[in-house]
PDB file of C-alpha atoms in Angstrom:
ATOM      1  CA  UNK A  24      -9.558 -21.676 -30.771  1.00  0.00           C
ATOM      2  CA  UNK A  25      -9.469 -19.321 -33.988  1.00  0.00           C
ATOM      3  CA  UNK A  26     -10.747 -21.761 -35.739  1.00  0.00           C
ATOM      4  CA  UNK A  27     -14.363 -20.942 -33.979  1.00  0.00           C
ATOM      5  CA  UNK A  28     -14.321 -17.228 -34.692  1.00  0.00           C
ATOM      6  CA  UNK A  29     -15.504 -16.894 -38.366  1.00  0.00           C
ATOM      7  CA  UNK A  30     -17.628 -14.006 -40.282  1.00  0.00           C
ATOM      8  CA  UNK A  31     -20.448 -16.053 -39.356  1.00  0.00           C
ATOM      9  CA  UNK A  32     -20.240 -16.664 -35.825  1.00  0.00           C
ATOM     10  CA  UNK A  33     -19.147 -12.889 -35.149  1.00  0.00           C
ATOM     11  CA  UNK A  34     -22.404 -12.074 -36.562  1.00  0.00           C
ATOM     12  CA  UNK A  35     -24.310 -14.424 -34.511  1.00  0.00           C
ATOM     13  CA  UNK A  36     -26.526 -12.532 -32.407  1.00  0.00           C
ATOM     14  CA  UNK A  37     -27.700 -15.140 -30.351  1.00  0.00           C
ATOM     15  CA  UNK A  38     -23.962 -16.097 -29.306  1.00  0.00           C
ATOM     16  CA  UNK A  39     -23.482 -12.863 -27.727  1.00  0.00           C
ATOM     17  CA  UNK A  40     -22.072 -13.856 -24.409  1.00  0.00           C
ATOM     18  CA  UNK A  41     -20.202 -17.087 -25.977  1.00  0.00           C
ATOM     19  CA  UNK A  42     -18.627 -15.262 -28.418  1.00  0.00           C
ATOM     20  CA  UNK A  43     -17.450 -12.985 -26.466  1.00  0.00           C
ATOM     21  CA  UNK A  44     -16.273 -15.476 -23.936  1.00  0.00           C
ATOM     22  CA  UNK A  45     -14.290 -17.160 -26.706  1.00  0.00           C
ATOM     23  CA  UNK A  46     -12.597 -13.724 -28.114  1.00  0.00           C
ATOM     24  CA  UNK A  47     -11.188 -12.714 -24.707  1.00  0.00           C
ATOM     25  CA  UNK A  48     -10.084 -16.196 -23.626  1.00  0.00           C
ATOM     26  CA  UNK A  49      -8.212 -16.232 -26.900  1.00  0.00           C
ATOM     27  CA  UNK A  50      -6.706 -12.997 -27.197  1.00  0.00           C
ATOM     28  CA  UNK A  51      -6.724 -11.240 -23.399  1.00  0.00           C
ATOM     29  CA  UNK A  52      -3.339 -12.387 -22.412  1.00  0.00           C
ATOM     30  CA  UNK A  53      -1.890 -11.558 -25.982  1.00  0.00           C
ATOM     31  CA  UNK A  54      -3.385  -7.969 -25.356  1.00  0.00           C
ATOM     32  CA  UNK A  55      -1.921  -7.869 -22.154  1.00  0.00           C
ATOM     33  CA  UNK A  56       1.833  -8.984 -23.079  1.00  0.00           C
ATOM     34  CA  UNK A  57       1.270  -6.218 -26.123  1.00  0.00           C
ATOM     35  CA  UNK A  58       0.121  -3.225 -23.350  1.00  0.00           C
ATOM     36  CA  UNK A  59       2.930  -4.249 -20.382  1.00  0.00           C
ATOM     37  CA  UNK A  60       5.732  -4.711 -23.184  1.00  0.00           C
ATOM     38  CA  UNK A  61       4.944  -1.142 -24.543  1.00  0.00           C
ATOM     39  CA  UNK A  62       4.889   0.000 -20.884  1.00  0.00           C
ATOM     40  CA  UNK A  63       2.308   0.860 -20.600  1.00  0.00           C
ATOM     41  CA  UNK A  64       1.246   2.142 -16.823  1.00  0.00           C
ATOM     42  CA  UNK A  65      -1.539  -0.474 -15.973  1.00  0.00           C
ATOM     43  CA  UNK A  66      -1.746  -2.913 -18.601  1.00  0.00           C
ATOM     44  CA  UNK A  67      -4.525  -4.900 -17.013  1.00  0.00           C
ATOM     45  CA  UNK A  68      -6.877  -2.176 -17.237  1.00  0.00           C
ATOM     46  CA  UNK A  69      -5.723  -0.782 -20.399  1.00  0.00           C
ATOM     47  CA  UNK A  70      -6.370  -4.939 -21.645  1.00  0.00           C
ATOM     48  CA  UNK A  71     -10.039  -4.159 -19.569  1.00  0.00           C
ATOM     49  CA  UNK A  72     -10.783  -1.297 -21.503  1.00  0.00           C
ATOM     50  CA  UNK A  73      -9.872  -2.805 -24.952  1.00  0.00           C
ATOM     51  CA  UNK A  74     -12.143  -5.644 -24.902  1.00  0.00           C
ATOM     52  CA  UNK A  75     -15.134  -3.340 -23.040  1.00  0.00           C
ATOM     53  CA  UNK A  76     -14.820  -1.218 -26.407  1.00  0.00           C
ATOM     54  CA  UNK A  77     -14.389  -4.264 -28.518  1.00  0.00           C
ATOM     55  CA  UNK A  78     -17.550  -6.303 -27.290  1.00  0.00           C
ATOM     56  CA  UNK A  79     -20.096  -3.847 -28.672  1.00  0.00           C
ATOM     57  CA  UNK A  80     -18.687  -4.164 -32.287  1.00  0.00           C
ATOM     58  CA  UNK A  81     -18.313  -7.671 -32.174  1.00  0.00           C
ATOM     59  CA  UNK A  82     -20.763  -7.964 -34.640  1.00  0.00           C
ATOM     60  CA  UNK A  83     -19.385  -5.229 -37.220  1.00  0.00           C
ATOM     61  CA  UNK A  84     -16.207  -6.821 -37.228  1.00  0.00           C
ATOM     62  CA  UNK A  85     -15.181  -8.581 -41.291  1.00  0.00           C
ATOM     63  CA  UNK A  86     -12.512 -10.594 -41.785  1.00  0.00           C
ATOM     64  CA  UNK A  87     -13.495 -13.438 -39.685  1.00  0.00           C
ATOM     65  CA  UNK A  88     -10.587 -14.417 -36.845  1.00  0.00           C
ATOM     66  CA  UNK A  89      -8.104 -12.312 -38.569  1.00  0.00           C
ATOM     67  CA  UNK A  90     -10.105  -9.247 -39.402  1.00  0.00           C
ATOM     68  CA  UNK A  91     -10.638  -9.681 -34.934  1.00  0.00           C
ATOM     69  CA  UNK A  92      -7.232  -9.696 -34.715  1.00  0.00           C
ATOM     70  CA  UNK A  93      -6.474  -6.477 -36.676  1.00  0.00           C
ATOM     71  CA  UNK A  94      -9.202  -4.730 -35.072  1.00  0.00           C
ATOM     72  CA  UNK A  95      -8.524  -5.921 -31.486  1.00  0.00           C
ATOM     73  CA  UNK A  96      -4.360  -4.998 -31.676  1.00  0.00           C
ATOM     74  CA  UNK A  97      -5.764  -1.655 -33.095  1.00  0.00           C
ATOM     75  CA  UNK A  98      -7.696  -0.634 -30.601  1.00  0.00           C
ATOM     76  CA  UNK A  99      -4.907  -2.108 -27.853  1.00  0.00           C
ATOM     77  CA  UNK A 100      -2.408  -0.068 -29.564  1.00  0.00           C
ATOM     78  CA  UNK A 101      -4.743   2.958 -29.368  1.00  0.00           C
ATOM     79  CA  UNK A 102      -5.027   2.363 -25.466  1.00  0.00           C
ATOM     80  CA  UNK A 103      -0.990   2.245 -25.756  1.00  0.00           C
ATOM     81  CA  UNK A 104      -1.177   5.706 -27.019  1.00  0.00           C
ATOM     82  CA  UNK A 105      -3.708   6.971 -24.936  1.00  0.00           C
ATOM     83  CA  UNK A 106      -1.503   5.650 -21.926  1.00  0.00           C
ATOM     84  CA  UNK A 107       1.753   7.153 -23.194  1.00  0.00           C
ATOM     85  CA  UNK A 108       0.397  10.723 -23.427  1.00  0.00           C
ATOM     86  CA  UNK A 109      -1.239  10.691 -20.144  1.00  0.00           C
ATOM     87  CA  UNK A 110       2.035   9.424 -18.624  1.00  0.00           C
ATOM     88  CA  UNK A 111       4.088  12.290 -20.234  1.00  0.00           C
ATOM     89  CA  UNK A 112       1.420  14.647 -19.195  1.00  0.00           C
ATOM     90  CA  UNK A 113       1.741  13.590 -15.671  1.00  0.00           C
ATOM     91  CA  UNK A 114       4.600  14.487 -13.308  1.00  0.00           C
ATOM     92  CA  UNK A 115       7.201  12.102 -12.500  1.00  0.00           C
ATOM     93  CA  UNK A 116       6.114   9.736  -9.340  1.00  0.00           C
ATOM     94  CA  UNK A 117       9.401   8.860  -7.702  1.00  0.00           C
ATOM     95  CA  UNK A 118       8.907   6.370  -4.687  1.00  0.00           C
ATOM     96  CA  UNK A 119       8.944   8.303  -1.053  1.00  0.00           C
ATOM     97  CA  UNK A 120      12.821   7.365   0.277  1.00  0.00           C
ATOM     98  CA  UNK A 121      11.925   8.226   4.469  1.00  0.00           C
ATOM     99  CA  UNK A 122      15.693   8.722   4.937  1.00  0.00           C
ATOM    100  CA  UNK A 123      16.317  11.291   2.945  1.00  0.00           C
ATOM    101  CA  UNK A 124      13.079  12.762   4.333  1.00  0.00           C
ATOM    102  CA  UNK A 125      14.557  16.324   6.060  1.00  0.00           C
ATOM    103  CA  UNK A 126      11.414  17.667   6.683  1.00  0.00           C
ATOM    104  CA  UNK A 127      10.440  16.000  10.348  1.00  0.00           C
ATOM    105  CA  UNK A 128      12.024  17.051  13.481  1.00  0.00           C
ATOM    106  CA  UNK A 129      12.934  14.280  15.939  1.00  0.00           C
ATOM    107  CA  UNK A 130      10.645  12.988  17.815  1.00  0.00           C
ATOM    108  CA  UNK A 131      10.499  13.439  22.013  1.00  0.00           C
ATOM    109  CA  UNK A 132      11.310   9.893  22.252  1.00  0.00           C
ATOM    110  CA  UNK A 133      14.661   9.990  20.104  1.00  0.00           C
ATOM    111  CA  UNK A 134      15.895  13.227  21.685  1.00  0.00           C
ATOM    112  CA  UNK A 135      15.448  11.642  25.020  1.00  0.00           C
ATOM    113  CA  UNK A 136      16.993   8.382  24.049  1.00  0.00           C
ATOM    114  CA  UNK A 137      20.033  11.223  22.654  1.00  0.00           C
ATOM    115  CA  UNK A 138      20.543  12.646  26.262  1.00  0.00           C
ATOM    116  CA  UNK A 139      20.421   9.827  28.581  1.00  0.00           C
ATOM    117  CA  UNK A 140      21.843   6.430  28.314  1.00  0.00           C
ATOM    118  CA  UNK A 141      20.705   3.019  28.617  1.00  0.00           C
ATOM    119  CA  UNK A 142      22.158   2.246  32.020  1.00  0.00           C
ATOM    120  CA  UNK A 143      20.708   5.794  32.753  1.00  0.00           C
ATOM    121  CA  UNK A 144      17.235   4.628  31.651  1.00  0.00           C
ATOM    122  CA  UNK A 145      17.551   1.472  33.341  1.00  0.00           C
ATOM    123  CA  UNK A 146      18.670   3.245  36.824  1.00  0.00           C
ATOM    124  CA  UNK A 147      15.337   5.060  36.388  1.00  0.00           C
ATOM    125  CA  UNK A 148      13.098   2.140  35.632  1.00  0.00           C
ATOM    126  CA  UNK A 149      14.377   0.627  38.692  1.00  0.00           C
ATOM    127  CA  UNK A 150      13.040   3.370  40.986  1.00  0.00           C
ATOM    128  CA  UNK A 151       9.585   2.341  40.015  1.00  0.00           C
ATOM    129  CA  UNK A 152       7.745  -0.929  41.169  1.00  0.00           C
ATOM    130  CA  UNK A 153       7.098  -4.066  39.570  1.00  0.00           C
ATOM    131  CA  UNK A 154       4.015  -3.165  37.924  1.00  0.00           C
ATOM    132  CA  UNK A 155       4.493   0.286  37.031  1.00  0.00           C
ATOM    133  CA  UNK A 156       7.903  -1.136  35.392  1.00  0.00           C
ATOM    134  CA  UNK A 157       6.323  -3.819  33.191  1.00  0.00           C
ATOM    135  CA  UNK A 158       3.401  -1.491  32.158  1.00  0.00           C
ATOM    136  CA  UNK A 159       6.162   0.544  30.666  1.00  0.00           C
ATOM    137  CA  UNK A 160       8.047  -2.143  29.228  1.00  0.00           C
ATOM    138  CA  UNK A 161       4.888  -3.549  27.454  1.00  0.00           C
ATOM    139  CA  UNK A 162       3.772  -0.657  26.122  1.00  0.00           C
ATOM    140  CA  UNK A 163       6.887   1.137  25.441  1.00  0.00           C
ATOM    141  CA  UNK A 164       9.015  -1.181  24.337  1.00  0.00           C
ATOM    142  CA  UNK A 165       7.094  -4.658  22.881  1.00  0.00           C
ATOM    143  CA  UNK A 166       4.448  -1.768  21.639  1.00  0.00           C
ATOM    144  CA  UNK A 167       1.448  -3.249  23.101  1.00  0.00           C
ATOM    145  CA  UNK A 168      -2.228  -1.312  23.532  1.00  0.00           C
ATOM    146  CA  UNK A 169      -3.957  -0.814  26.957  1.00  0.00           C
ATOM    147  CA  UNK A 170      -6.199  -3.531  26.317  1.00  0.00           C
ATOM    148  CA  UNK A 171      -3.610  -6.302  24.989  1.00  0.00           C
ATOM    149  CA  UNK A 172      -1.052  -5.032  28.266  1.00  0.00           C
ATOM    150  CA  UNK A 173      -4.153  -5.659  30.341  1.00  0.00           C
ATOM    151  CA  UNK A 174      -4.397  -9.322  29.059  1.00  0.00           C
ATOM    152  CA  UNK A 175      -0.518 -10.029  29.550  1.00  0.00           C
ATOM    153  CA  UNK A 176      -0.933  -8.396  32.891  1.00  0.00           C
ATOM    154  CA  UNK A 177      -3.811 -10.396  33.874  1.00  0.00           C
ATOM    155  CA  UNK A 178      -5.368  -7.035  34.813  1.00  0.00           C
ATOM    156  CA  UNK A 179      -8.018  -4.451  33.448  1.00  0.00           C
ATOM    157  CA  UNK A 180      -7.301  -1.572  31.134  1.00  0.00           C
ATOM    158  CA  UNK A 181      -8.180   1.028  33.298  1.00  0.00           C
ATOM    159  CA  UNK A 182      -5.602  -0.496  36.019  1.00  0.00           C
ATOM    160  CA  UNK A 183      -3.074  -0.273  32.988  1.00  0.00           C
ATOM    161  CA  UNK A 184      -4.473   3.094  32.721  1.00  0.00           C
ATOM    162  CA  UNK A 185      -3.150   4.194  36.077  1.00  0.00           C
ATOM    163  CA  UNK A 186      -0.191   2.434  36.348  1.00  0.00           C
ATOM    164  CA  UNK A 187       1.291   3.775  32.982  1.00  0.00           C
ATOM    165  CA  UNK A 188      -0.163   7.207  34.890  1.00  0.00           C
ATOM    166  CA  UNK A 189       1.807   6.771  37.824  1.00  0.00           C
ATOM    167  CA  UNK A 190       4.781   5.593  36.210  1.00  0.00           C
ATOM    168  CA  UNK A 191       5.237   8.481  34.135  1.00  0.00           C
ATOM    169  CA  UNK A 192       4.459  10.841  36.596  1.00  0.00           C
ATOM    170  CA  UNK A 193       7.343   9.131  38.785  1.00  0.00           C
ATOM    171  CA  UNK A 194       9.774   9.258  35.747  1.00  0.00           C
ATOM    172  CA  UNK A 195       9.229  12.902  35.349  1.00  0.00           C
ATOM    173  CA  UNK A 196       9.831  13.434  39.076  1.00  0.00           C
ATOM    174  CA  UNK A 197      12.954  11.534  39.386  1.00  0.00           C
ATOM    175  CA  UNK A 198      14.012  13.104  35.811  1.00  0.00           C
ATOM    176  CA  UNK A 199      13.345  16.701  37.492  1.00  0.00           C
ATOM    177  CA  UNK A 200      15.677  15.594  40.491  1.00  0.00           C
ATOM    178  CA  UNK A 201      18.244  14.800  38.232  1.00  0.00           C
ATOM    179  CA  UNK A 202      17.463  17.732  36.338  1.00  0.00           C
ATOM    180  CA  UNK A 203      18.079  19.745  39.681  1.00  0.00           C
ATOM    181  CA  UNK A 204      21.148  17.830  40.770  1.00  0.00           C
ATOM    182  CA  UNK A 205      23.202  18.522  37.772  1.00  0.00           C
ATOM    183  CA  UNK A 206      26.491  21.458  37.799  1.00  0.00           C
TER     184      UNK A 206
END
């Protein structure tokens, strides 16, 4: 494919577009290897931003296919540069590790879960009726919205609406009962 790119055709004004075509076909991926081998941070865009600097001069460039050569490595390796100094300019980004995250406080679900058990939970689940309980449990537990509970359910959302309501406000009661009947 070098074998097209001569003094002559570089200079060929009315091969803009083709020209072009042929010079990144033949030397984008080399670009690219050159840019992520040197590490740089995005080497795709660096390899972008070479050849949108390159095609203007197209037609200055001497030397025919190797002349392109120096002149396109040259101005990847001055994107390399360009990269590396930014990067040591720029503070470290170290990837965001949620477990050693100290700064949240548990939420009111997990403290809940802390001070009553499962058999405790399901003792209090049972006090409520069929609906009320599966509302919960599709919500709750297999995360479902309103509208997609109200589809499982066969019912509407504001029916959801309620029965969620009324569940929770019967948890809380028999919760404050318990509450009451402890030592």
């Amino acid at each position: 494919m070098t074998d097209a790119l001569t003094d002559g055709t570089l200079r060929d004004h009315a091969a803009g577009a083709s020209v072009f075509s042929v010079v990144y076909r033949t030397y984008a991926s080399q670009v690219l290897g050159y840019l992520a081998a040197r590490g740089v941070e995005d080497p795709e865009a660096a390899m972008q931003e070479v050849f949108l600097s390159v095609l203007p001069r197209l037609d200055t460039i001497h030397g025919g296919a190797a002349g392109l050569r120096t002149f396109i490595f040259s101005v990847a390796h001055a994107r390399m540069v360009d990269d590396h100094r930014r990067q040591s300019r720029t503070p470290a980004r170290l990837p965001f590790e949620p477990e050693l995250d100290q700064r949240e406080d548990s939420s009111a679900e997990a403290d809940a879960l802390e001070r009553i058990s499962p058999r405790e939970v399901m003792g209090l689940l049972d006090g409520l009726p069929q609906d009320q309980r599966e509302v919960l449990a599709l919500r709750l537990v297999a995360g479902l919205t309103v509208e997609q509970t109200a589809e499982a359910m066969g019912k509407s959302a504001g029916a959801v609406k309620q029965l969620q309501r009324r569940a929770l406000g019967k948890l809380r009661e028999l919760s404050a009962v318990k509450e009451y009947l402890r030592p």
